[in-house]
CSV table of C-alpha atoms in Angstrom, one decimal:
chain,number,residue,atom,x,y,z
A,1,UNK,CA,-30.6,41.9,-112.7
A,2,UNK,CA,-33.7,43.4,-111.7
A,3,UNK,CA,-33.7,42.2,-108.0
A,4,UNK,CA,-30.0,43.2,-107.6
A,5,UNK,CA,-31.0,46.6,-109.2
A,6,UNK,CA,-33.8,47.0,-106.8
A,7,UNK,CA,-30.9,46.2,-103.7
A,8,UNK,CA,-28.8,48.5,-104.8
A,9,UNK,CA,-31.2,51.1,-105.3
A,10,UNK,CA,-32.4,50.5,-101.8
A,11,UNK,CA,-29.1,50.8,-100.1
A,12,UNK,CA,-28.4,54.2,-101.8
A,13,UNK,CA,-31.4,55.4,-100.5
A,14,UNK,CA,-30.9,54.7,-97.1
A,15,UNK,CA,-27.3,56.0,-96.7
A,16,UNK,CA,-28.0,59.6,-97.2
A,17,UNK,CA,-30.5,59.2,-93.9
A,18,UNK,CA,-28.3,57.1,-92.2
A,19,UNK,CA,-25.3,59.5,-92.4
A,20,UNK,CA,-27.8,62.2,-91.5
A,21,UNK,CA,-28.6,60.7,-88.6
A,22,UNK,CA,-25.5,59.4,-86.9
A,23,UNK,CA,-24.3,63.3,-87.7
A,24,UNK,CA,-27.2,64.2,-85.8
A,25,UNK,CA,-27.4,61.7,-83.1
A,26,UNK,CA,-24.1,63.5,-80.9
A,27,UNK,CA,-25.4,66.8,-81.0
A,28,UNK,CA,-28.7,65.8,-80.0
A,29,UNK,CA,-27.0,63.6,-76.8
A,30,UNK,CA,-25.8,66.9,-74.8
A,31,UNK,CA,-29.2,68.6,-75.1
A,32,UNK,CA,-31.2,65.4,-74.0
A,33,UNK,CA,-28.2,64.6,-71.1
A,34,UNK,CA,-28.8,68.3,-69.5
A,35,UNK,CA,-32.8,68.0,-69.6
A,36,UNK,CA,-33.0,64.8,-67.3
A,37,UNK,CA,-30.4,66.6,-65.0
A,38,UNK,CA,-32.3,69.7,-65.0
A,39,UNK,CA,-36.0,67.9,-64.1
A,40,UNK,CA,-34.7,66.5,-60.4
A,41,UNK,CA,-33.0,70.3,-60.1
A,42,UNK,CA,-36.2,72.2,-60.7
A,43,UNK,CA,-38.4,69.4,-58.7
A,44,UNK,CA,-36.0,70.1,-55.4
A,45,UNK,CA,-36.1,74.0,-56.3
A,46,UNK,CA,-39.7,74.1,-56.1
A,47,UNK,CA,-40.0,71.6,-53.6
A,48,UNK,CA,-37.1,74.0,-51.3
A,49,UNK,CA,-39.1,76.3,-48.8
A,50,UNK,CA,-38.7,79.7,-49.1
A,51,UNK,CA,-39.0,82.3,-46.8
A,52,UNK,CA,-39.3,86.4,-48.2
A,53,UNK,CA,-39.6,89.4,-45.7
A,54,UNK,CA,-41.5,92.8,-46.8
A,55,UNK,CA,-38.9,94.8,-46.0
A,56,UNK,CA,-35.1,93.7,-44.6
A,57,UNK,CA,-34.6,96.1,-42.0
A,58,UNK,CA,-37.6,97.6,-39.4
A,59,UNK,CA,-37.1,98.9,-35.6
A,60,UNK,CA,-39.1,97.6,-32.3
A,61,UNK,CA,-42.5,98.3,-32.0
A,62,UNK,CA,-42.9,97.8,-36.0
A,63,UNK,CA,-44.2,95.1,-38.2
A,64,UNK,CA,-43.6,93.6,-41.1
A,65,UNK,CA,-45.0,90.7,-43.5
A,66,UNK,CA,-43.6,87.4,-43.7
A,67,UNK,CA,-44.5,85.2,-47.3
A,68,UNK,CA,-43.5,81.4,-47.9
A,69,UNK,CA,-43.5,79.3,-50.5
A,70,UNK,CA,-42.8,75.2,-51.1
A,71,UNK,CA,-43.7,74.3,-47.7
A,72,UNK,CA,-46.1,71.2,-47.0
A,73,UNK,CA,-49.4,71.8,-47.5
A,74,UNK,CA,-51.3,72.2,-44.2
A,75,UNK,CA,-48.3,72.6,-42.3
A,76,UNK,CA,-48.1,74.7,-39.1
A,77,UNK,CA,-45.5,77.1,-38.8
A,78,UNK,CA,-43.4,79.1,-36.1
A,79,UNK,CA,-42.8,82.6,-37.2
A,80,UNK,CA,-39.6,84.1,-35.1
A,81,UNK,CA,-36.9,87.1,-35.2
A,82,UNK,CA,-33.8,85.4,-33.6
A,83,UNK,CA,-30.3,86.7,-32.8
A,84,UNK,CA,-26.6,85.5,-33.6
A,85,UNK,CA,-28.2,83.8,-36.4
A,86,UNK,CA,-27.4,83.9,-40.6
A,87,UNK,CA,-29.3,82.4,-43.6
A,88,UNK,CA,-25.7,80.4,-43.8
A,89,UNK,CA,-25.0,79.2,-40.1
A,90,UNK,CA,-28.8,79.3,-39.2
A,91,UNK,CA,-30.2,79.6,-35.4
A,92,UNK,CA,-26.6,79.0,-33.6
A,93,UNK,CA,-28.2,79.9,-30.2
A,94,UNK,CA,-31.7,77.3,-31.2
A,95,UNK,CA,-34.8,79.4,-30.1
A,96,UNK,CA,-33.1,80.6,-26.3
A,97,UNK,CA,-31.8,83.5,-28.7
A,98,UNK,CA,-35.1,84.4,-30.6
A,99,UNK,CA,-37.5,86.7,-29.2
A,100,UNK,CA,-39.9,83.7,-28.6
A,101,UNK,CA,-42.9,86.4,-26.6
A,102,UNK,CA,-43.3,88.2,-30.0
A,103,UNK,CA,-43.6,84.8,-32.1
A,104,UNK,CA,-46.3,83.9,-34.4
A,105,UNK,CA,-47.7,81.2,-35.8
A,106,UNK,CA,-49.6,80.5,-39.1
A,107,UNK,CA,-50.7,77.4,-41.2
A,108,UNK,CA,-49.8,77.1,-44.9
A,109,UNK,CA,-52.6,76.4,-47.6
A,110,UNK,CA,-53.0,73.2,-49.8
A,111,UNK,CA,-49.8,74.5,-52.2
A,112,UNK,CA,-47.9,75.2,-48.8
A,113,UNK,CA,-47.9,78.7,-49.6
A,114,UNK,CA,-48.2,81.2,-46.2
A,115,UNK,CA,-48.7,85.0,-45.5
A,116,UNK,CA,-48.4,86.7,-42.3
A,117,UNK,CA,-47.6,89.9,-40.0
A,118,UNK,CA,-44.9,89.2,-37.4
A,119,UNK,CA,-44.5,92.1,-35.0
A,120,UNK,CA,-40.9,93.0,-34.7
A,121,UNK,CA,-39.2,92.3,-31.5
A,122,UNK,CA,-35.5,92.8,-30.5
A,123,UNK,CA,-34.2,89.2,-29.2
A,124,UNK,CA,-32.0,88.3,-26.4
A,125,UNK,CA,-28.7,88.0,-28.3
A,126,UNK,CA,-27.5,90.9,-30.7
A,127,UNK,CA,-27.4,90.6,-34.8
A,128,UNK,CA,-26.9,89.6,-37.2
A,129,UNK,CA,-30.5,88.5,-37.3
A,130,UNK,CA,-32.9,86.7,-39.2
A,131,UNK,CA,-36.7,85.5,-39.3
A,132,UNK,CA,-36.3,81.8,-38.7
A,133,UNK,CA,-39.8,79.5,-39.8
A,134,UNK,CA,-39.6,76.0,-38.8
A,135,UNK,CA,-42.3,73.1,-38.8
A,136,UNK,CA,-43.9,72.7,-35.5
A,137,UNK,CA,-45.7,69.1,-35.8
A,138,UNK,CA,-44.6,66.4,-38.2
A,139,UNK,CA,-40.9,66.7,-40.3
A,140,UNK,CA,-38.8,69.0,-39.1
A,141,UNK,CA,-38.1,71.6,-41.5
A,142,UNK,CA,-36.6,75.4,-40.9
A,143,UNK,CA,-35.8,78.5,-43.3
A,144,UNK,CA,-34.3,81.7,-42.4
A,145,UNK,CA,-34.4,85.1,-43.8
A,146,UNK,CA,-31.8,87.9,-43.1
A,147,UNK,CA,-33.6,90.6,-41.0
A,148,UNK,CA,-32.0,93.7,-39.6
A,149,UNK,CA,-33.7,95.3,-35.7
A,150,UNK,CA,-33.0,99.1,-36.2
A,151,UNK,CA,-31.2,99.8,-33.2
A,152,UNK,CA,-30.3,96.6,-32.1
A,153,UNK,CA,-26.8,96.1,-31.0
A,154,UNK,CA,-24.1,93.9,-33.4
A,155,UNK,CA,-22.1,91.3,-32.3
A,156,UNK,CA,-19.7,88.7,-34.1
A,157,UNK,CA,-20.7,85.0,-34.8
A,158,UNK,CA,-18.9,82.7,-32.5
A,159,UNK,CA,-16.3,80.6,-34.6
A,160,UNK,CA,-17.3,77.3,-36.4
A,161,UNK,CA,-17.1,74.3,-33.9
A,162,UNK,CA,-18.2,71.8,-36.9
A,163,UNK,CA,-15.4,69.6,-36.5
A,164,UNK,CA,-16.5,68.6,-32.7
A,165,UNK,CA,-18.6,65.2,-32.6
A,166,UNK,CA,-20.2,64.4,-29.1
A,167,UNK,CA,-20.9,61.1,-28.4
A,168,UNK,CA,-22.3,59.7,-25.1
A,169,UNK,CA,-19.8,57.5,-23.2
A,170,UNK,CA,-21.8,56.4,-19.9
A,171,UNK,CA,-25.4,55.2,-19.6
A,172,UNK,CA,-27.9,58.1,-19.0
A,173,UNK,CA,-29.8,58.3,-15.3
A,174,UNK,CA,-32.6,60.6,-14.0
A,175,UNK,CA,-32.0,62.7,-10.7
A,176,UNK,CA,-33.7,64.2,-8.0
A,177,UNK,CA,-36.8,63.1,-6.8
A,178,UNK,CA,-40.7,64.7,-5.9
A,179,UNK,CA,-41.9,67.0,-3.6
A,180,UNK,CA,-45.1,67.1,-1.6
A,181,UNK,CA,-46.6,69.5,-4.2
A,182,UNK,CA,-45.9,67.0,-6.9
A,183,UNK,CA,-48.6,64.7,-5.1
A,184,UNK,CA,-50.9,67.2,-5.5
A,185,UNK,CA,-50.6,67.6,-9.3
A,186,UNK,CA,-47.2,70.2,-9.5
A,187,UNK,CA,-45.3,69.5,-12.7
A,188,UNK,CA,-42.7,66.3,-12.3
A,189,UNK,CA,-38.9,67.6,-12.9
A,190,UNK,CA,-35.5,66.0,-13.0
A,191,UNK,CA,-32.3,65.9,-14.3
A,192,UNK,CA,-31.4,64.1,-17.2
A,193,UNK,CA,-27.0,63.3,-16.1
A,194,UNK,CA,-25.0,62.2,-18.5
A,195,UNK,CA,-21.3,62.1,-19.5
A,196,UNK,CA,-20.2,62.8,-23.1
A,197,UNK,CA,-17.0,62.5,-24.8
A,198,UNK,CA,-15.8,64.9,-28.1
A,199,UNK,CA,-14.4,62.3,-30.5
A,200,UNK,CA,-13.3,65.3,-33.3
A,201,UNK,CA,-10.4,67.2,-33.8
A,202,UNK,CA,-12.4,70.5,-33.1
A,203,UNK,CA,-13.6,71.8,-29.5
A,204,UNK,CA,-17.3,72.2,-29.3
A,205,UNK,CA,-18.0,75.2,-27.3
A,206,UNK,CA,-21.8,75.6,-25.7
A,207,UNK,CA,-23.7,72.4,-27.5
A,208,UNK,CA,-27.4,72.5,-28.0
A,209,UNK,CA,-29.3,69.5,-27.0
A,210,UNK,CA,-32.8,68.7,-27.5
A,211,UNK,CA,-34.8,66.7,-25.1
A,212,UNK,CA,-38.0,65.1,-26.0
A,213,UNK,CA,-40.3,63.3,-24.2
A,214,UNK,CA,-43.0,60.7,-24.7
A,215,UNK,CA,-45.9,59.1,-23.5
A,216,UNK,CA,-47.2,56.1,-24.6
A,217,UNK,CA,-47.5,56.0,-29.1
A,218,UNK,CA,-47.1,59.5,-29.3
A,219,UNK,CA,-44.1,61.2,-30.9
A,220,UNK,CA,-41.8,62.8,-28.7
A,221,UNK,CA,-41.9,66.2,-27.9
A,222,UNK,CA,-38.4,68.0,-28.6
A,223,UNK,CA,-37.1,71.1,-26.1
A,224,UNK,CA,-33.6,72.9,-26.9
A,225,UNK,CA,-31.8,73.3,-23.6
A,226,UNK,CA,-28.3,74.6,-23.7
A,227,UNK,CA,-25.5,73.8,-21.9
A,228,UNK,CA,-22.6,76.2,-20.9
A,229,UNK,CA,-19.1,74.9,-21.6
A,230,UNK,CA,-16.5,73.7,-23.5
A,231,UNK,CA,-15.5,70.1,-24.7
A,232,UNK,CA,-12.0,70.0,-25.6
A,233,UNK,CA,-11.3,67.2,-28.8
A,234,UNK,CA,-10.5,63.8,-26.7
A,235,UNK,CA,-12.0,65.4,-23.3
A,236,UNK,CA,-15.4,64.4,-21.5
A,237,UNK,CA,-17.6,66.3,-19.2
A,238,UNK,CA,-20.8,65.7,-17.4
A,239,UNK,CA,-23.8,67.1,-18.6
A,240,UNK,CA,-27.1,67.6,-16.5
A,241,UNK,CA,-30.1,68.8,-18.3
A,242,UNK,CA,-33.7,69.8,-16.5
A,243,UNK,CA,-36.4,67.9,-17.6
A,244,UNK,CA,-40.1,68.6,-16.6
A,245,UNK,CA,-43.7,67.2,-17.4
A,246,UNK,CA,-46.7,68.9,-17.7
A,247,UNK,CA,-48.6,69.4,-14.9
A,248,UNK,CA,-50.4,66.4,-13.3
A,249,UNK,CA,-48.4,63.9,-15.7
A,250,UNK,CA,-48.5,60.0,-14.7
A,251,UNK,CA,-47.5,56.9,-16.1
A,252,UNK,CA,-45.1,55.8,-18.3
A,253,UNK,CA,-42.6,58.2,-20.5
A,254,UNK,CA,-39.5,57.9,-22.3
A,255,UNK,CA,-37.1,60.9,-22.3
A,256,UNK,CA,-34.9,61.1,-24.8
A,257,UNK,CA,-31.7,63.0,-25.8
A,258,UNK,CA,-30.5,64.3,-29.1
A,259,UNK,CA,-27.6,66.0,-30.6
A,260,UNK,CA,-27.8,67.6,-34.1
A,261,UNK,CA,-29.8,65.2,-35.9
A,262,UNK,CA,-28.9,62.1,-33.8
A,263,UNK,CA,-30.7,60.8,-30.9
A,264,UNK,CA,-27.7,60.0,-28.2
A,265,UNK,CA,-29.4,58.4,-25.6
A,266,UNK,CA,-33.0,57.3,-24.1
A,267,UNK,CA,-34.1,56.8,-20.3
A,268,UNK,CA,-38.0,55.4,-19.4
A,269,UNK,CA,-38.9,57.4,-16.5
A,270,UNK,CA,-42.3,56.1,-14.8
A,271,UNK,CA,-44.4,58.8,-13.1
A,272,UNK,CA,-46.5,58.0,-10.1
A,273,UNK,CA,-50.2,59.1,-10.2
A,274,UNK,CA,-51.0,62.3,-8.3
A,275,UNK,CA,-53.2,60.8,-5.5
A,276,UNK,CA,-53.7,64.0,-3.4
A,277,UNK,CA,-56.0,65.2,-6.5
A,278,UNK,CA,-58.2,62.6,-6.4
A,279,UNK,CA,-58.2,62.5,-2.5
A,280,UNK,CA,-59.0,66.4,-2.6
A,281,UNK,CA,-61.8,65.4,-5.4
A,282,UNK,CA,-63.4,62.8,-2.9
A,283,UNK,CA,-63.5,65.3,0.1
A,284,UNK,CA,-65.0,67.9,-2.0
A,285,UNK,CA,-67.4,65.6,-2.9
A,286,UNK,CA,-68.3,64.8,0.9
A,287,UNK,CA,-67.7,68.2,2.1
A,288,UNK,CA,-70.0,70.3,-0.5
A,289,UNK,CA,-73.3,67.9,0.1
A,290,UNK,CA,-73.3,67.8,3.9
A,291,UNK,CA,-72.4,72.1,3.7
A,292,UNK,CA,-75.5,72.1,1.3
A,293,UNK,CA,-77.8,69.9,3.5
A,294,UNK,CA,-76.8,71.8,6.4
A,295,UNK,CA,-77.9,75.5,5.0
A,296,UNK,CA,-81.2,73.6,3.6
A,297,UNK,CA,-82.1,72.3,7.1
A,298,UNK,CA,-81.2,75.8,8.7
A,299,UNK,CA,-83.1,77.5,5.6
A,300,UNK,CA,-86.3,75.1,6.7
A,301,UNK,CA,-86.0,75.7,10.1
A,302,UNK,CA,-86.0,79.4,9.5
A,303,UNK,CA,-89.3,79.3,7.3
A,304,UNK,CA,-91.7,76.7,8.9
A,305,UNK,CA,-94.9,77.9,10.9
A,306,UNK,CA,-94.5,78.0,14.7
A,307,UNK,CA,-97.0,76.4,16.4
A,308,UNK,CA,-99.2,78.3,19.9
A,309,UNK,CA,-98.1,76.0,22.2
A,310,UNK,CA,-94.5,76.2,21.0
A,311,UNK,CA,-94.6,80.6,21.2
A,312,UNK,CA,-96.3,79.8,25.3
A,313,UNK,CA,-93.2,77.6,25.7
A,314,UNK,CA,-91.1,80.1,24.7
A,315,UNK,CA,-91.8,82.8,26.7
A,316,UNK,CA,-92.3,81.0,30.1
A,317,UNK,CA,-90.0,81.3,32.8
A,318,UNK,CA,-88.0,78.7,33.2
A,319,UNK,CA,-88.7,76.4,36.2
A,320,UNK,CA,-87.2,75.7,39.3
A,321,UNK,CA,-85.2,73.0,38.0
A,322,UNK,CA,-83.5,74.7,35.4
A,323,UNK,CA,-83.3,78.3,37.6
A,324,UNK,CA,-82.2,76.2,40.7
A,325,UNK,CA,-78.2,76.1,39.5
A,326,UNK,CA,-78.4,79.6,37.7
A,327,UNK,CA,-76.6,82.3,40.1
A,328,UNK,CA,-79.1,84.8,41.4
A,329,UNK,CA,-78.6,88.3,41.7
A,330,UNK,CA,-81.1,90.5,44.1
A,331,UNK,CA,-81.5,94.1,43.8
A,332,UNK,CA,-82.6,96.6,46.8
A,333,UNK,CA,-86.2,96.0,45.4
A,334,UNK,CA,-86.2,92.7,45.3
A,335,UNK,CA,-85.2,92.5,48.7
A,336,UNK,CA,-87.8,94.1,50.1
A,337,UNK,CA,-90.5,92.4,48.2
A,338,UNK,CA,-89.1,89.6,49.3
A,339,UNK,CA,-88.9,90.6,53.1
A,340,UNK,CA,-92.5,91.7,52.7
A,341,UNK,CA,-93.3,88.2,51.3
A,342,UNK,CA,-91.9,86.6,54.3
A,343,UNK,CA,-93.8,88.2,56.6
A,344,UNK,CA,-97.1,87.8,54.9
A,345,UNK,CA,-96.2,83.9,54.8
A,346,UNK,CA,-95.5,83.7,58.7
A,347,UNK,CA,-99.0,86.0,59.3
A,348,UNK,CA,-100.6,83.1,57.2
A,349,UNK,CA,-99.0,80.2,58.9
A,350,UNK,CA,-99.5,81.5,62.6
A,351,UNK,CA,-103.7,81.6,61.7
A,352,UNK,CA,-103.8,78.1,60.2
A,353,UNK,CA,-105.5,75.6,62.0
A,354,UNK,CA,-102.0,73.5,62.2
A,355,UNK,CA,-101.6,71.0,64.6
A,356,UNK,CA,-100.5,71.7,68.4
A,357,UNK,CA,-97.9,70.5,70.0
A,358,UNK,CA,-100.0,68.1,72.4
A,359,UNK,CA,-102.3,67.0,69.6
A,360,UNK,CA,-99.5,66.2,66.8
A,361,UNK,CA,-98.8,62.6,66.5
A,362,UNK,CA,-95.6,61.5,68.2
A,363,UNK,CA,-93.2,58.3,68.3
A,364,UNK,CA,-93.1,58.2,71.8
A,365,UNK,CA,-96.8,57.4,72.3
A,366,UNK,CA,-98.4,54.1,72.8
A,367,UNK,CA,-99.8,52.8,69.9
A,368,UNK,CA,-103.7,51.8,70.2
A,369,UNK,CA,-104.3,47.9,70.8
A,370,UNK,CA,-107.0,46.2,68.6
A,371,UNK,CA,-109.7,44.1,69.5
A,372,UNK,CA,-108.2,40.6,70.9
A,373,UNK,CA,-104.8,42.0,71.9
A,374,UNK,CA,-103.6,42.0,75.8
């Protein structure tokens, strides 16, 4: 009795907290359902960058203050006022419609937090306009603040084309080919032909490609260029894009082509070495020395002590030898000293004791016989 007294007792006890609990339990569910949904939401709020202007609207010549917050810590930053551009539709133009002189950059702190003043610039396409702030290295992320140019003229968007898709239908090739300068260090350039197709139902009207190029491990280096046109859905047309390296590039690069967010194509593209720049390095290097040893040896020559024998050498007359093929010229003067000189000479050679004409030695002669001869 006592045992069954004690289960009894037991079991009405824990009833009341089992009842309290399962009425409990369904209104706690809700609550605890919304808080693990709203943890991810808050992480990807705070870990959204965000971009906030000073003031909304300012004309050219001004400046206002640009503020970020959620970006990666350490990050550097682009800082530009762009035209035909919305928070909603972003850049449509890429950075050819921002006013890319009057950019700025900045680099965020350990919280990616940034502050800085961006002169205000009026860009080549009209408004709407925003401040756009993108990643330069590393990720690639962009936000974009509405931003009204006082003055600036107003234009509509261009209609959506999101339901064009480009895809790349023939293999990619490199054009044109390098000039004498480009021997001497002058930037490589080509022309990146291709043919794409639009597989959606929607035309795509002035497409944006990126090309990026890259040499050796390094991460390629991304350029909008923009190409004027329209792809009709199911048409094709041939696309030719400029490409150019940095000045004095060589060796081995691979260019590639992207489209939105997806890389179309890729083309290695080897760059010959720039041997006039080493050939204009070598002469300079034989040139310079002998220019230096020659202003040295005239320097010398210039300074050293001149010797008596060498100033008596110097102002003698130059002898008969080197006077003998030298043109003369005779003066009225000279003439007459030299008449006078004449006739002193034939006074002095009618006195000598010369020989006559019977006692000069002739040919005709007999020769005197010696002792012992007939």
């Amino acid at each position: 009795m006592t045992r069954r007294t004690g289960r009894e007792t037991l079991r009405r006890a824990a009833s009341p907290a089992r009842l309290l609990t399962l009425a409990v339990l369904p209104a706690l569910l809700p609550a605890l359902f919304l808080s693990v949904l709203a943890v991810p939401g808050a992480r990807a709020a705070e870990s959204a960058p965000t971009v906030s202007l000073s003031t909304k609207e300012a004309g050219k010549g001004g400046e206002i203050t640009v503020s970020g917050k959620g970006w990666r810590g350490e990050a550097l930053l682009m800082l530009l006022i762009c035209g035909q551009a919305t928070p909603e539709r972003g850049v449509i133009g890429g950075t050819n419609s921002c006013a890319n002189g009057a950019g700025r950059a900045v680099t965020t702190d350990e919280k990616g937090a940034f502050s800085k003043r961006l002169p205000v610039a009026e860009p080549p396409e009209p408004c709407p306009c925003v401040v756009h702030v993108a990643t330069v290295t590393g990720e690639q992320v962009s936000a974009d603040a509405a931003f009204t140019v006082a003055g600036h003229p107003t234009a509509e968007l261009p209609r959506r084309t999101g339901g064009g898709k480009l895809a790349v239908l023939a293999a990619t090739r490199l054009e044109g080919d390098s000039s004498l300068l480009t021997w001497f260090g002058a930037p490589p350039a080509r022309r990146l032909v291709f043919t794409v197709g639009n597989l959606g139902p929607a035309p795509v009207e002035d497409p944006v490609f990126e090309i990026g190029t890259a040499h050796g491990v390094y991460a390629p280096q991304w350029e909008e260029r923009q190409w004027r046109g329209t792809v009709a859905p199911g048409a094709r047309a041939r696309i030719a894009l400029p490409v150019e390296l940095s000045a004095g590039a060589h060796g081995d690069y691979q260019i590639s082509l992207r489209y939105g967010k997806k890389v179309l194509a890729e083309q290695p593209w080897g760059v010959g070495r720039p041997w006039g720049v080493t050939l204009f390095w070598v002469l300079l290097c034989l040139v310079v020395p002998a220019a230096v040893f020659r202003i040295g040896m005239a320097v010398v020559d210039r300074i050293r002590p001149r010797t008596v024998g060498a100033h008596r050498t110097a102002g003698a007359r130059p002898g008969p030898a080197v006077s003998k093929g030298l043109p003369r010229r005779t003066t009225p003067v000279a003439r007459t000293a030299r008449s006078a000189a004449a006739a002193d000479a034939d006074a002095t050679t009618a006195v000598l004791p010369w020989f006559t004409p019977d006692s000069a030695p002739s040919e005709n002669r007999p020769r005197p016989t010696t002792k012992g001869q007939a």
